[in-house]
Amino acid sequence: MKKQILWITETAVMLALLVTLQAVTKSAGQYVTGSCVNLILAVTALAAGPGSGAAVALLSPFFAFLLGIGPQSIPIVPAISMGNLVYVLLLWGIVGERCRSLPRKLLAWLGAAGGKAAVLYLLVVRLLCAALALPEKQVTLFTAMFSWPQLVTALAGGGVALLAVPIVRKALGKS
């Protein structure tokens, strides 16, 4: 029971932090907000565990949508959730809980960022933009948002997270 309460608490705090950062940085643009989102996703997965990471990854785009942050097209929201999920699962799957190997951390960082960017590009740009028959202006916007900027923000957030996670884990008594 104590572990379940801890899991719920850690997950809720990280989700609240992520949504708050999205709201606070919304006016700063995609690169700042996206980097902050990826930072929190990575810290959640690597400090709180893959279950918390997955929950935050899947839920945060829906909260962002409800708060008017990000694309206001409901069919895009589950695609963002899937991109986030790929990101946290690849990070966790490659690095694991106590990995201290620098090459493995670098592989996780690059692989997770590339995986997220690829999933978002395929789901949003290639699949949803075509399937939804969106106006050309919206297709252009989504193509700009869900292509290489996703790689940049995932790399930025993940890089900072890899530096921060040992400190966070130590503060939580998990190291």
Coordinates of N, CA and C in Angstrom, one line a residue:
M1 N 0.8 -1.2 0.0 CA 0.0 0.0 0.0 C 0.9 1.3 0.0
K2 N 2.0 1.2 0.8 CA 2.8 2.4 0.8 C 3.5 2.7 -0.5
K3 N 3.9 1.6 -1.2 CA 4.5 1.8 -2.6 C 3.4 2.4 -3.6
Q4 N 2.2 2.0 -3.5 CA 1.2 2.5 -4.3 C 0.9 4.0 -4.1
I5 N 0.9 4.3 -2.8 CA 0.7 5.7 -2.5 C 1.9 6.6 -3.0
L6 N 3.1 6.1 -2.8 CA 4.3 6.8 -3.3 C 4.2 6.9 -4.8
W7 N 3.8 5.8 -5.5 CA 3.7 5.9 -7.0 C 2.7 7.0 -7.4
I8 N 1.5 6.9 -6.8 CA 0.5 7.9 -7.1 C 1.0 9.3 -6.8
T9 N 1.6 9.5 -5.7 CA 2.1 10.9 -5.3 C 3.2 11.3 -6.3
E10 N 4.2 10.5 -6.6 CA 5.2 10.9 -7.5 C 4.7 11.2 -8.9
T11 N 3.8 10.4 -9.4 CA 3.2 10.6 -10.7 C 2.4 11.9 -10.7
A12 N 1.6 12.1 -9.7 CA 0.7 13.3 -9.7 C 1.6 14.6 -9.6
V13 N 2.6 14.5 -8.8 CA 3.5 15.7 -8.7 C 4.2 16.0 -10.1
M14 N 4.7 14.9 -10.7 CA 5.4 15.1 -12.0 C 4.4 15.6 -13.1
L15 N 3.2 15.1 -13.1 CA 2.2 15.5 -14.0 C 1.8 17.0 -13.8
A16 N 1.6 17.3 -12.5 CA 1.3 18.7 -12.2 C 2.4 19.7 -12.6
L17 N 3.7 19.2 -12.3 CA 4.8 20.0 -12.7 C 4.9 20.2 -14.2
L18 N 4.7 19.1 -15.0 CA 4.7 19.2 -16.4 C 3.6 20.2 -17.0
V19 N 2.4 20.0 -16.5 CA 1.3 20.9 -17.0 C 1.6 22.4 -16.6
T20 N 2.1 22.6 -15.4 CA 2.4 23.9 -15.0 C 3.5 24.5 -15.8
L21 N 4.6 23.8 -16.1 CA 5.6 24.3 -17.0 C 5.1 24.6 -18.4
Q22 N 4.2 23.7 -18.9 CA 3.6 24.0 -20.2 C 2.9 25.3 -20.2
A23 N 2.1 25.6 -19.2 CA 1.3 26.8 -19.1 C 2.2 28.0 -18.9
V24 N 3.3 27.9 -18.1 CA 4.2 29.0 -17.8 C 5.0 29.4 -19.1
T25 N 5.4 28.3 -19.8 CA 6.3 28.6 -20.9 C 5.6 28.7 -22.3
K26 N 4.3 28.6 -22.3 CA 3.5 28.6 -23.5 C 3.9 29.7 -24.5
S27 N 4.1 30.9 -23.9 CA 4.4 32.1 -24.7 C 5.8 32.1 -25.2
A28 N 6.7 31.2 -24.6 CA 8.1 31.2 -25.0 C 8.3 30.4 -26.3
G29 N 7.3 29.7 -26.8 CA 7.4 28.9 -28.0 C 7.7 27.5 -27.8
Q30 N 7.7 26.8 -29.0 CA 7.8 25.3 -29.0 C 9.1 24.8 -28.5
Y31 N 10.2 25.5 -28.8 CA 11.5 25.0 -28.3 C 11.7 25.0 -26.8
V32 N 11.2 26.0 -26.2 CA 11.3 26.1 -24.7 C 10.3 25.2 -24.1
T33 N 9.0 25.3 -24.5 CA 8.0 24.4 -23.9 C 8.3 22.9 -24.2
G34 N 8.6 22.6 -25.4 CA 8.9 21.2 -25.7 C 10.1 20.6 -25.0
S35 N 11.1 21.4 -24.8 CA 12.3 21.0 -24.0 C 11.9 20.8 -22.6
C36 N 11.1 21.6 -22.0 CA 10.7 21.5 -20.6 C 9.8 20.2 -20.5
V37 N 8.9 20.0 -21.4 CA 8.1 18.8 -21.4 C 9.0 17.5 -21.5
N38 N 9.9 17.5 -22.4 CA 10.8 16.3 -22.5 C 11.7 16.1 -21.3
L39 N 12.1 17.2 -20.6 CA 12.9 17.2 -19.4 C 12.0 16.5 -18.3
I40 N 10.8 16.9 -18.1 CA 10.0 16.3 -17.1 C 9.6 14.8 -17.4
L41 N 9.3 14.6 -18.7 CA 9.1 13.2 -19.1 C 10.3 12.3 -18.7
A42 N 11.4 12.7 -19.1 CA 12.6 11.9 -18.9 C 12.9 11.8 -17.4
V43 N 12.8 12.8 -16.6 CA 13.1 12.8 -15.2 C 12.1 11.8 -14.5
T44 N 10.8 11.9 -14.9 CA 9.8 11.1 -14.4 C 10.1 9.6 -14.6
A45 N 10.4 9.3 -15.9 CA 10.7 7.9 -16.2 C 11.9 7.4 -15.4
L46 N 13.0 8.2 -15.4 CA 14.3 7.7 -14.8 C 14.3 7.8 -13.3
A47 N 13.5 8.7 -12.7 CA 13.6 8.9 -11.3 C 12.4 8.2 -10.6
A48 N 11.2 8.2 -11.2 CA 10.0 7.7 -10.6 C 9.7 6.3 -11.1
G49 N 10.2 6.0 -12.3 CA 10.0 4.6 -12.9 C 9.2 4.7 -14.1
P50 N 9.2 3.6 -14.9 CA 8.5 3.5 -16.2 C 7.0 3.7 -16.1
G51 N 6.4 3.2 -15.0 CA 4.9 3.3 -14.8 C 4.5 4.8 -14.7
S52 N 5.3 5.5 -13.8 CA 5.0 6.9 -13.7 C 5.3 7.7 -15.0
G53 N 6.4 7.3 -15.6 CA 6.7 8.0 -16.9 C 5.7 7.8 -17.9
A54 N 5.2 6.5 -18.0 CA 4.1 6.2 -19.0 C 2.8 7.0 -18.7
A55 N 2.5 7.0 -17.4 CA 1.2 7.7 -17.0 C 1.3 9.2 -17.4
V56 N 2.4 9.8 -17.1 CA 2.6 11.3 -17.4 C 2.7 11.5 -18.9
A57 N 3.4 10.6 -19.6 CA 3.5 10.7 -21.0 C 2.1 10.6 -21.7
L58 N 1.3 9.7 -21.2 CA 0.0 9.5 -21.9 C -1.0 10.6 -21.5
L59 N -1.0 11.1 -20.2 CA -2.0 12.0 -19.7 C -1.7 13.5 -20.0
S60 N -0.4 13.8 -20.0 CA -0.1 15.3 -20.1 C -0.6 15.9 -21.4
P61 N -0.6 15.3 -22.6 CA -1.2 16.0 -23.8 C -2.7 16.3 -23.7
F62 N -3.4 15.4 -22.9 CA -4.8 15.7 -22.8 C -5.1 16.9 -21.9
F63 N -4.3 17.0 -20.8 CA -4.4 18.1 -19.9 C -4.0 19.4 -20.7
A64 N -2.9 19.3 -21.4 CA -2.5 20.5 -22.2 C -3.6 20.9 -23.2
F65 N -4.2 20.0 -23.8 CA -5.3 20.3 -24.7 C -6.4 21.0 -24.0
L66 N -6.8 20.5 -22.8 CA -7.9 21.1 -22.0 C -7.5 22.5 -21.6
L67 N -6.2 22.8 -21.4 CA -5.8 24.1 -21.0 C -5.5 25.0 -22.2
G68 N -5.7 24.5 -23.4 CA -5.4 25.3 -24.6 C -4.0 25.4 -24.9
I69 N -3.2 24.5 -24.5 CA -1.7 24.5 -24.8 C -1.5 23.5 -25.9
G70 N -0.8 23.8 -26.9 CA -0.5 22.9 -28.0 C -1.6 22.9 -29.1
P71 N -1.5 22.0 -30.0 CA -2.5 21.9 -31.1 C -3.9 21.7 -30.5
Q72 N -4.8 22.5 -31.0 CA -6.2 22.4 -30.5 C -7.0 21.5 -31.5
S73 N -6.5 20.3 -31.8 CA -7.1 19.4 -32.7 C -7.1 18.0 -32.0
I74 N -8.2 17.6 -31.5 CA -8.3 16.4 -30.6 C -7.7 15.2 -31.3
P75 N -7.8 14.9 -32.6 CA -7.2 13.7 -33.1 C -5.7 13.7 -33.0
I76 N -5.1 14.9 -32.8 CA -3.6 15.0 -32.7 C -3.1 14.6 -31.3
V77 N -4.0 14.8 -30.3 CA -3.6 14.6 -28.9 C -3.2 13.1 -28.6
P78 N -3.9 12.1 -29.0 CA -3.4 10.7 -28.8 C -2.1 10.4 -29.5
A79 N -1.9 11.1 -30.6 CA -0.6 10.9 -31.3 C 0.6 11.4 -30.5
I80 N 0.3 12.6 -29.9 CA 1.3 13.2 -29.0 C 1.6 12.3 -27.8
S81 N 0.5 11.7 -27.3 CA 0.7 10.8 -26.2 C 1.6 9.6 -26.6
M82 N 1.3 9.1 -27.8 CA 2.1 7.9 -28.3 C 3.6 8.3 -28.4
G83 N 3.9 9.5 -29.0 CA 5.3 10.0 -29.1 C 5.9 10.1 -27.7
N84 N 5.2 10.6 -26.8 CA 5.7 10.7 -25.4 C 6.0 9.4 -24.8
L85 N 5.1 8.5 -25.0 CA 5.2 7.1 -24.5 C 6.5 6.4 -25.0
V86 N 6.6 6.5 -26.3 CA 7.8 6.0 -27.0 C 9.1 6.6 -26.3
Y87 N 9.1 7.8 -26.1 CA 10.2 8.5 -25.5 C 10.6 8.0 -24.1
V88 N 9.6 7.9 -23.2 CA 9.9 7.4 -21.9 C 10.2 5.9 -21.8
L89 N 9.6 5.1 -22.7 CA 9.9 3.7 -22.7 C 11.2 3.4 -23.3
L90 N 11.6 4.1 -24.3 CA 13.0 3.9 -24.8 C 14.0 4.4 -23.8
L91 N 13.8 5.5 -23.2 CA 14.8 6.0 -22.2 C 14.9 4.9 -21.1
W92 N 13.8 4.5 -20.5 CA 13.8 3.5 -19.5 C 14.4 2.2 -19.9
G93 N 13.9 1.8 -21.1 CA 14.3 0.4 -21.6 C 15.8 0.3 -21.9
I94 N 16.4 1.4 -22.3 CA 17.9 1.4 -22.6 C 18.7 1.7 -21.4
V95 N 18.3 2.7 -20.6 CA 19.1 3.1 -19.5 C 18.8 2.2 -18.3
G96 N 17.6 1.9 -18.0 CA 17.3 1.2 -16.8 C 17.3 2.0 -15.6
E97 N 17.1 1.4 -14.4 CA 17.0 2.1 -13.2 C 18.4 2.6 -12.6
R98 N 19.4 1.8 -12.7 CA 20.7 2.2 -12.1 C 21.8 2.3 -13.1
C99 N 21.6 2.4 -14.3 CA 22.6 2.4 -15.3 C 23.6 3.6 -15.1
R100 N 24.8 3.3 -15.0 CA 25.8 4.4 -14.8 C 26.8 4.5 -16.0
S101 N 26.5 3.7 -17.0 CA 27.4 3.6 -18.2 C 27.1 4.8 -19.1
L102 N 28.1 5.6 -19.4 CA 27.9 6.8 -20.3 C 27.5 6.4 -21.7
P103 N 28.1 5.4 -22.3 CA 27.7 5.1 -23.6 C 26.2 4.6 -23.7
R104 N 25.8 3.9 -22.7 CA 24.4 3.5 -22.7 C 23.4 4.7 -22.5
K105 N 23.8 5.6 -21.6 CA 23.0 6.9 -21.4 C 22.9 7.6 -22.7
L106 N 24.0 7.7 -23.5 CA 24.0 8.5 -24.7 C 23.1 7.7 -25.7
L107 N 23.2 6.4 -25.8 CA 22.4 5.6 -26.7 C 20.9 5.9 -26.3
A108 N 20.6 5.8 -25.1 CA 19.2 6.1 -24.6 C 18.7 7.5 -25.0
W109 N 19.6 8.4 -24.8 CA 19.2 9.8 -25.1 C 19.0 10.0 -26.6
L110 N 19.9 9.5 -27.4 CA 19.7 9.7 -28.9 C 18.6 8.8 -29.4
G111 N 18.5 7.6 -28.9 CA 17.4 6.7 -29.4 C 16.0 7.1 -29.0
A112 N 15.9 7.6 -27.8 CA 14.6 8.0 -27.3 C 14.1 9.3 -28.1
A113 N 15.1 10.2 -28.3 CA 14.7 11.4 -29.0 C 14.4 11.1 -30.5
G114 N 15.2 10.3 -31.1 CA 14.9 9.9 -32.5 C 13.6 9.1 -32.6
G115 N 13.3 8.2 -31.7 CA 12.1 7.4 -31.7 C 10.9 8.3 -31.5
K116 N 10.9 9.3 -30.6 CA 9.8 10.2 -30.4 C 9.6 11.0 -31.6
A117 N 10.6 11.6 -32.2 CA 10.5 12.4 -33.4 C 9.9 11.6 -34.5
A118 N 10.4 10.4 -34.7 CA 9.9 9.6 -35.8 C 8.4 9.2 -35.6
V119 N 8.0 8.8 -34.4 CA 6.6 8.4 -34.2 C 5.7 9.6 -34.4
L120 N 6.1 10.8 -33.9 CA 5.3 12.0 -34.1 C 5.2 12.4 -35.6
Y121 N 6.3 12.3 -36.3 CA 6.3 12.6 -37.7 C 5.3 11.7 -38.5
L122 N 5.5 10.4 -38.2 CA 4.7 9.4 -38.9 C 3.2 9.5 -38.6
L123 N 2.9 9.6 -37.3 CA 1.5 9.7 -36.9 C 0.8 11.0 -37.3
V124 N 1.5 12.1 -37.0 CA 0.8 13.4 -37.3 C 0.9 13.8 -38.7
V125 N 2.2 13.9 -39.2 CA 2.4 14.4 -40.6 C 1.9 13.5 -41.7
R126 N 2.4 12.2 -41.6 CA 2.1 11.3 -42.6 C 0.7 10.7 -42.5
L127 N 0.3 10.3 -41.3 CA -1.0 9.6 -41.2 C -2.2 10.6 -41.0
L128 N -2.2 11.4 -39.9 CA -3.3 12.2 -39.5 C -3.6 13.4 -40.5
C129 N -2.5 14.0 -40.9 CA -2.7 15.1 -41.8 C -3.4 14.7 -43.1
A130 N -3.0 13.5 -43.6 CA -3.7 12.9 -44.8 C -5.1 12.4 -44.5
A131 N -5.2 11.7 -43.4 CA -6.5 11.1 -43.1 C -7.6 12.1 -42.7
L132 N -7.2 13.2 -42.1 CA -8.2 14.2 -41.7 C -8.5 15.2 -42.8
A133 N -7.8 15.1 -43.9 CA -8.1 16.1 -45.0 C -8.0 17.5 -44.5
L134 N -7.0 17.9 -43.8 CA -6.8 19.2 -43.2 C -6.5 20.2 -44.2
P135 N -6.9 21.5 -44.0 CA -6.5 22.6 -44.9 C -5.0 22.7 -45.0
E136 N -4.5 23.1 -46.2 CA -3.1 23.2 -46.4 C -2.3 24.0 -45.4
K137 N -2.9 25.1 -44.9 CA -2.3 25.9 -43.9 C -2.0 25.1 -42.6
Q138 N -3.0 24.3 -42.2 CA -2.9 23.5 -41.0 C -1.8 22.4 -41.2
V139 N -1.8 21.8 -42.4 CA -0.9 20.7 -42.7 C 0.6 21.3 -42.6
T140 N 0.7 22.5 -43.2 CA 2.0 23.2 -43.1 C 2.4 23.4 -41.7
L141 N 1.5 23.9 -40.8 CA 1.8 24.1 -39.4 C 2.2 22.8 -38.7
F142 N 1.4 21.8 -38.9 CA 1.7 20.5 -38.2 C 3.0 19.9 -38.7
T143 N 3.3 20.1 -40.0 CA 4.5 19.5 -40.5 C 5.7 20.3 -39.9
A144 N 5.6 21.6 -39.7 CA 6.6 22.3 -39.0 C 6.8 22.0 -37.6
M145 N 5.7 21.7 -36.9 CA 5.7 21.4 -35.5 C 6.2 20.0 -35.2
F146 N 5.8 19.1 -36.0 CA 6.0 17.6 -35.7 C 7.0 17.0 -36.6
S147 N 8.0 17.7 -37.0 CA 9.2 17.2 -37.7 C 10.4 17.4 -36.9
W148 N 11.5 18.0 -37.4 CA 12.7 18.1 -36.8 C 12.7 18.8 -35.4
P149 N 11.8 19.8 -35.2 CA 11.8 20.4 -33.9 C 11.5 19.4 -32.7
Q150 N 10.8 18.4 -33.0 CA 10.6 17.3 -32.0 C 11.9 16.7 -31.6
L151 N 12.8 16.5 -32.6 CA 14.1 15.9 -32.3 C 14.9 16.9 -31.4
V152 N 14.9 18.1 -31.8 CA 15.7 19.1 -31.0 C 15.2 19.2 -29.6
T153 N 13.9 19.3 -29.4 CA 13.4 19.5 -28.0 C 13.6 18.2 -27.2
A154 N 13.5 17.1 -27.8 CA 13.7 15.8 -27.1 C 15.1 15.7 -26.7
L155 N 16.0 16.1 -27.6 CA 17.5 16.0 -27.2 C 17.8 17.0 -26.1
A156 N 17.2 18.2 -26.2 CA 17.5 19.3 -25.2 C 17.0 18.8 -23.8
G157 N 15.7 18.4 -23.8 CA 15.1 18.0 -22.5 C 15.8 16.8 -21.9
G158 N 16.0 15.8 -22.8 CA 16.7 14.6 -22.3 C 18.1 14.8 -21.9
G159 N 18.8 15.6 -22.5 CA 20.2 15.9 -22.1 C 20.2 16.5 -20.7
V160 N 19.4 17.5 -20.5 CA 19.3 18.1 -19.2 C 18.9 17.1 -18.1
A161 N 17.9 16.3 -18.5 CA 17.4 15.2 -17.6 C 18.5 14.3 -17.2
L162 N 19.3 13.8 -18.1 CA 20.4 12.9 -17.7 C 21.3 13.5 -16.7
L163 N 21.5 14.8 -16.8 CA 22.3 15.5 -15.8 C 21.6 15.6 -14.4
A164 N 20.3 15.8 -14.5 CA 19.5 16.1 -13.3 C 19.1 14.8 -12.5
V165 N 18.9 13.7 -13.2 CA 18.3 12.5 -12.6 C 19.1 12.0 -11.4
P166 N 20.4 12.0 -11.5 CA 21.2 11.5 -10.3 C 20.9 12.3 -9.1
I167 N 20.8 13.6 -9.3 CA 20.5 14.5 -8.2 C 19.1 14.3 -7.6
V168 N 18.1 14.1 -8.5 CA 16.7 13.9 -8.1 C 16.6 12.6 -7.4
R169 N 17.2 11.5 -8.0 CA 17.2 10.2 -7.3 C 17.8 10.2 -5.9
K170 N 18.9 10.9 -5.8 CA 19.5 11.1 -4.5 C 18.6 11.8 -3.5
A171 N 17.9 12.9 -4.0 CA 17.0 13.6 -3.1 C 15.8 12.8 -2.7
L172 N 15.4 11.9 -3.6 CA 14.3 11.0 -3.3 C 14.7 9.7 -2.5
G173 N 16.0 9.6 -2.2 CA 16.5 8.4 -1.5 C 16.5 7.2 -2.3
K174 N 16.6 7.3 -3.6 CA 16.6 6.2 -4.6 C 18.0 5.8 -5.1
S175 N 19.0 6.5 -4.7 CA 20.3 6.2 -5.3 C 21.1 5.2 -4.5

